[in-house]
Amino acid sequence: MDFATMGRNIVSIWAKYWDKFLIQGMEYTLSLAAIAVVFGTIIGALLALMKMSKIKPLNWLASIYTGIIRGTPMLLQLYFFYFILPMLIPALNKQQYICIAIALLCNSAAYVSEIIRSGIQAVDIGQTEAARSLGMNGTLTMTQVILPQAIKNILPALGNEFIMLVKDTSLASTFFIGDITTQYLLIKGTTYLPIEPLVIAGILYLILTSILNFVLGFFERRMRRGDIR
């Protein structure tokens, strides 16, 4: 097959299946990534606080969790949640999308917890000492002094995590959830053309990550200029 024929096939497939890629595929891909980032950030923040806690059981629990998640492949975790969750929670039986979303957010939480923890610990310890000398308690020191400064370190890394999750949602195609890669597999099976729909899927992922990179770069530049506090 020459490149001219491949190009015609790509145009033909896009004309016929653009809605599958652009509407359904994008919807599932972005929703999975958004759920993982939002809830992963909330759980990750709790894990970060647990890991920095002086209460040893909380510290150990958070360390064990992040160690297991970061030490095992994401695809293995997806299989685990896909098969185990319905056994533990019968209401999730045949709810593949929810199981995969939970797996992704649990994976994200482990990495986000390390991002938040490192961002907080990167703030000069003198800031904490100065706040405490002014009579602030631990909660006020964290919320009014440490976190506002740590956000500048945390936000860019969180943006990168979101970009990584957009790409990692392609693993959900193993379970035919409906994301962009799932649409590629379905259209490949319908057209018997493996390369052309793959090119379209790759271009869509590239467009998504390029947009996210642009937005992330915009906020990073503003933070460096001090426009965002």
mmCIF file of N, CA, C and O in Angstrom, residues 8-58:
data_model
loop_
_atom_site.group_PDB
_atom_site.id
_atom_site.type_symbol
_atom_site.label_atom_id
_atom_site.label_comp_id
_atom_site.label_asym_id
_atom_site.label_seq_id
_atom_site.Cartn_x
_atom_site.Cartn_y
_atom_site.Cartn_z
ATOM 1 N N ARG A 8 -5.895 8.439 1.368
ATOM 2 C CA ARG A 8 -7.307 8.379 0.983
ATOM 3 C C ARG A 8 -8.110 7.574 1.994
ATOM 4 O O ARG A 8 -9.253 7.921 2.325
ATOM 5 N N ASN A 9 -7.521 6.477 2.474
ATOM 6 C CA ASN A 9 -8.210 5.651 3.470
ATOM 7 C C ASN A 9 -8.424 6.417 4.771
ATOM 8 O O ASN A 9 -9.473 6.293 5.412
ATOM 9 N N ILE A 10 -7.416 7.198 5.167
ATOM 10 C CA ILE A 10 -7.538 7.989 6.394
ATOM 11 C C ILE A 10 -8.676 8.992 6.267
ATOM 12 O O ILE A 10 -9.508 9.141 7.177
ATOM 13 N N VAL A 11 -8.722 9.680 5.125
ATOM 14 C CA VAL A 11 -9.795 10.662 4.895
ATOM 15 C C VAL A 11 -11.156 9.971 4.888
ATOM 16 O O VAL A 11 -12.125 10.473 5.481
ATOM 17 N N SER A 12 -11.236 8.798 4.254
ATOM 18 C CA SER A 12 -12.499 8.062 4.176
ATOM 19 C C SER A 12 -12.953 7.604 5.558
ATOM 20 O O SER A 12 -14.140 7.729 5.910
ATOM 21 N N ILE A 13 -12.010 7.067 6.343
ATOM 22 C CA ILE A 13 -12.353 6.597 7.693
ATOM 23 C C ILE A 13 -12.783 7.763 8.570
ATOM 24 O O ILE A 13 -13.759 7.669 9.326
ATOM 25 N N TRP A 14 -12.070 8.893 8.471
ATOM 26 C CA TRP A 14 -12.436 10.056 9.275
ATOM 27 C C TRP A 14 -13.821 10.571 8.903
ATOM 28 O O TRP A 14 -14.614 10.930 9.773
ATOM 29 N N ALA A 15 -14.100 10.603 7.606
ATOM 30 C CA ALA A 15 -15.401 11.089 7.142
ATOM 31 C C ALA A 15 -16.535 10.201 7.648
ATOM 32 O O ALA A 15 -17.641 10.683 7.930
ATOM 33 N N LYS A 16 -16.274 8.920 7.776
ATOM 34 C CA LYS A 16 -17.328 7.984 8.166
ATOM 35 C C LYS A 16 -17.436 7.808 9.676
ATOM 36 O O LYS A 16 -18.541 7.629 10.212
ATOM 37 N N TYR A 17 -16.287 7.883 10.370
ATOM 38 C CA TYR A 17 -16.281 7.553 11.798
ATOM 39 C C TYR A 17 -15.813 8.715 12.679
ATOM 40 O O TYR A 17 -15.448 8.493 13.838
ATOM 41 N N TRP A 18 -15.826 9.933 12.169
ATOM 42 C CA TRP A 18 -15.317 11.056 12.959
ATOM 43 C C TRP A 18 -16.056 11.197 14.288
ATOM 44 O O TRP A 18 -15.449 11.573 15.310
ATOM 45 N N ASP A 19 -17.356 10.899 14.288
ATOM 46 C CA ASP A 19 -18.121 11.032 15.518
ATOM 47 C C ASP A 19 -17.678 10.023 16.570
ATOM 48 O O ASP A 19 -17.681 10.307 17.766
ATOM 49 N N LYS A 20 -17.300 8.833 16.130
ATOM 50 C CA LYS A 20 -16.814 7.820 17.070
ATOM 51 C C LYS A 20 -15.533 8.284 17.749
ATOM 52 O O LYS A 20 -15.354 8.136 18.965
ATOM 53 N N PHE A 21 -14.622 8.838 16.942
ATOM 54 C CA PHE A 21 -13.355 9.324 17.490
ATOM 55 C C PHE A 21 -13.548 10.612 18.285
ATOM 56 O O PHE A 21 -13.132 10.712 19.450
ATOM 57 N N LEU A 22 -14.171 11.595 17.650
ATOM 58 C CA LEU A 22 -14.168 12.957 18.177
ATOM 59 C C LEU A 22 -15.176 13.170 19.298
ATOM 60 O O LEU A 22 -14.940 13.977 20.191
ATOM 61 N N ILE A 23 -16.309 12.466 19.241
ATOM 62 C CA ILE A 23 -17.334 12.667 20.261
ATOM 63 C C ILE A 23 -17.242 11.594 21.341
ATOM 64 O O ILE A 23 -16.928 11.878 22.500
ATOM 65 N N GLN A 24 -17.474 10.351 20.962
ATOM 66 C CA GLN A 24 -17.491 9.286 21.963
ATOM 67 C C GLN A 24 -16.105 9.022 22.537
ATOM 68 O O GLN A 24 -15.929 8.950 23.758
ATOM 69 N N GLY A 25 -15.112 8.890 21.664
ATOM 70 C CA GLY A 25 -13.755 8.601 22.139
ATOM 71 C C GLY A 25 -13.203 9.701 23.013
ATOM 72 O O GLY A 25 -12.655 9.452 24.089
ATOM 73 N N MET A 26 -13.341 10.957 22.562
ATOM 74 C CA MET A 26 -12.863 12.098 23.347
ATOM 75 C C MET A 26 -13.589 12.194 24.679
ATOM 76 O O MET A 26 -12.998 12.489 25.717
ATOM 77 N N GLU A 27 -14.899 11.960 24.650
ATOM 78 C CA GLU A 27 -15.692 12.067 25.876
ATOM 79 C C GLU A 27 -15.192 11.099 26.944
ATOM 80 O O GLU A 27 -14.968 11.491 28.093
ATOM 81 N N TYR A 28 -15.000 9.848 26.562
ATOM 82 C CA TYR A 28 -14.546 8.852 27.535
ATOM 83 C C TYR A 28 -13.113 9.117 27.975
ATOM 84 O O TYR A 28 -12.782 8.977 29.160
ATOM 85 N N THR A 29 -12.265 9.494 27.037
ATOM 86 C CA THR A 29 -10.865 9.755 27.383
ATOM 87 C C THR A 29 -10.745 10.913 28.360
ATOM 88 O O THR A 29 -10.078 10.804 29.400
ATOM 89 N N LEU A 30 -11.393 12.035 28.053
ATOM 90 C CA LEU A 30 -11.291 13.214 28.911
ATOM 91 C C LEU A 30 -12.008 13.019 30.242
ATOM 92 O O LEU A 30 -11.544 13.500 31.275
ATOM 93 N N SER A 31 -13.139 12.325 30.232
ATOM 94 C CA SER A 31 -13.860 12.114 31.493
ATOM 95 C C SER A 31 -13.068 11.211 32.432
ATOM 96 O O SER A 31 -12.995 11.467 33.635
ATOM 97 N N LEU A 32 -12.454 10.164 31.891
ATOM 98 C CA LEU A 32 -11.621 9.291 32.721
ATOM 99 C C LEU A 32 -10.444 10.059 33.311
ATOM 100 O O LEU A 32 -10.140 9.935 34.509
ATOM 101 N N ALA A 33 -9.791 10.871 32.469
ATOM 102 C CA ALA A 33 -8.642 11.645 32.948
ATOM 103 C C ALA A 33 -9.072 12.677 33.984
ATOM 104 O O ALA A 33 -8.389 12.869 35.002
ATOM 105 N N ALA A 34 -10.206 13.342 33.749
ATOM 106 C CA ALA A 34 -10.678 14.366 34.685
ATOM 107 C C ALA A 34 -11.051 13.757 36.035
ATOM 108 O O ALA A 34 -10.703 14.301 37.095
ATOM 109 N N ILE A 35 -11.761 12.633 36.016
ATOM 110 C CA ILE A 35 -12.125 11.953 37.261
ATOM 111 C C ILE A 35 -10.871 11.555 38.035
ATOM 112 O O ILE A 35 -10.776 11.751 39.249
ATOM 113 N N ALA A 36 -9.893 11.004 37.321
ATOM 114 C CA ALA A 36 -8.658 10.559 37.966
ATOM 115 C C ALA A 36 -7.904 11.730 38.580
ATOM 116 O O ALA A 36 -7.373 11.623 39.696
ATOM 117 N N VAL A 37 -7.862 12.872 37.887
ATOM 118 C CA VAL A 37 -7.120 14.022 38.391
ATOM 119 C C VAL A 37 -7.835 14.670 39.579
ATOM 120 O O VAL A 37 -7.221 14.933 40.617
ATOM 121 N N VAL A 38 -9.147 14.903 39.450
ATOM 122 C CA VAL A 38 -9.887 15.602 40.502
ATOM 123 C C VAL A 38 -9.898 14.792 41.798
ATOM 124 O O VAL A 38 -9.470 15.267 42.861
ATOM 125 N N PHE A 39 -10.381 13.549 41.705
ATOM 126 C CA PHE A 39 -10.470 12.732 42.915
ATOM 127 C C PHE A 39 -9.100 12.226 43.344
ATOM 128 O O PHE A 39 -8.841 12.037 44.535
ATOM 129 N N GLY A 40 -8.210 12.013 42.370
ATOM 130 C CA GLY A 40 -6.845 11.624 42.717
ATOM 131 C C GLY A 40 -6.136 12.721 43.479
ATOM 132 O O GLY A 40 -5.347 12.441 44.384
ATOM 133 N N THR A 41 -6.422 13.982 43.134
ATOM 134 C CA THR A 41 -5.810 15.110 43.850
ATOM 135 C C THR A 41 -6.325 15.189 45.282
ATOM 136 O O THR A 41 -5.554 15.430 46.220
ATOM 137 N N ILE A 42 -7.627 14.981 45.449
ATOM 138 C CA ILE A 42 -8.200 15.026 46.802
ATOM 139 C C ILE A 42 -7.614 13.924 47.679
ATOM 140 O O ILE A 42 -7.151 14.172 48.797
ATOM 141 N N ILE A 43 -7.628 12.693 47.154
ATOM 142 C CA ILE A 43 -7.082 11.569 47.923
ATOM 143 C C ILE A 43 -5.572 11.723 48.081
ATOM 144 O O ILE A 43 -5.009 11.421 49.146
ATOM 145 N N GLY A 44 -4.909 12.211 47.025
ATOM 146 C CA GLY A 44 -3.463 12.408 47.097
ATOM 147 C C GLY A 44 -3.071 13.415 48.161
ATOM 148 O O GLY A 44 -2.058 13.250 48.847
ATOM 149 N N ALA A 45 -3.880 14.484 48.309
ATOM 150 C CA ALA A 45 -3.600 15.478 49.346
ATOM 151 C C ALA A 45 -3.703 14.854 50.737
ATOM 152 O O ALA A 45 -2.863 15.120 51.617
ATOM 153 N N LEU A 46 -4.722 14.008 50.925
ATOM 154 C CA LEU A 46 -4.867 13.319 52.215
ATOM 155 C C LEU A 46 -3.695 12.381 52.469
ATOM 156 O O LEU A 46 -3.156 12.307 53.581
ATOM 157 N N LEU A 47 -3.276 11.662 51.415
ATOM 158 C CA LEU A 47 -2.137 10.756 51.560
ATOM 159 C C LEU A 47 -0.862 11.524 51.886
ATOM 160 O O LEU A 47 -0.038 11.069 52.695
ATOM 161 N N ALA A 48 -0.693 12.696 51.260
ATOM 162 C CA ALA A 48 0.497 13.509 51.532
ATOM 163 C C ALA A 48 0.531 13.957 52.992
ATOM 164 O O ALA A 48 1.579 13.908 53.648
ATOM 165 N N LEU A 49 -0.631 14.397 53.496
ATOM 166 C CA LEU A 49 -0.704 14.812 54.901
ATOM 167 C C LEU A 49 -0.455 13.627 55.828
ATOM 168 O O LEU A 49 0.202 13.777 56.875
ATOM 169 N N MET A 50 -0.986 12.452 55.457
ATOM 170 C CA MET A 50 -0.748 11.254 56.259
ATOM 171 C C MET A 50 0.738 10.898 56.276
ATOM 172 O O MET A 50 1.300 10.522 57.308
ATOM 173 N N LYS A 51 1.386 11.039 55.119
ATOM 174 C CA LYS A 51 2.799 10.674 55.023
ATOM 175 C C LYS A 51 3.692 11.642 55.800
ATOM 176 O O LYS A 51 4.761 11.264 56.272
ATOM 177 N N MET A 52 3.246 12.888 55.920
ATOM 178 C CA MET A 52 4.021 13.867 56.687
ATOM 179 C C MET A 52 3.611 13.904 58.158
ATOM 180 O O MET A 52 4.195 14.638 58.941
ATOM 181 N N SER A 53 2.581 13.136 58.487
ATOM 182 C CA SER A 53 2.083 13.123 59.857
ATOM 183 C C SER A 53 3.087 12.491 60.809
ATOM 184 O O SER A 53 3.870 11.614 60.447
ATOM 185 N N LYS A 54 3.041 12.962 62.053
ATOM 186 C CA LYS A 54 3.882 12.375 63.098
ATOM 187 C C LYS A 54 3.232 11.134 63.706
ATOM 188 O O LYS A 54 3.838 10.464 64.540
ATOM 189 N N ILE A 55 2.001 10.852 63.279
ATOM 190 C CA ILE A 55 1.307 9.645 63.747
ATOM 191 C C ILE A 55 1.797 8.472 62.897
ATOM 192 O O ILE A 55 1.496 8.383 61.701
ATOM 193 N N LYS A 56 2.555 7.597 63.482
ATOM 194 C CA LYS A 56 3.239 6.533 62.741
ATOM 195 C C LYS A 56 2.310 5.629 61.933
ATOM 196 O O LYS A 56 2.618 5.310 60.776
ATOM 197 N N PRO A 57 1.173 5.163 62.494
ATOM 198 C CA PRO A 57 0.294 4.289 61.686
ATOM 199 C C PRO A 57 -0.178 4.959 60.393
ATOM 200 O O PRO A 57 -0.243 4.302 59.351
ATOM 201 N N LEU A 58 -0.505 6.253 60.461
ATOM 202 C CA LEU A 58 -0.924 6.969 59.261
ATOM 203 C C LEU A 58 0.226 7.076 58.264
ATOM 204 O O LEU A 58 0.047 6.888 57.052
#
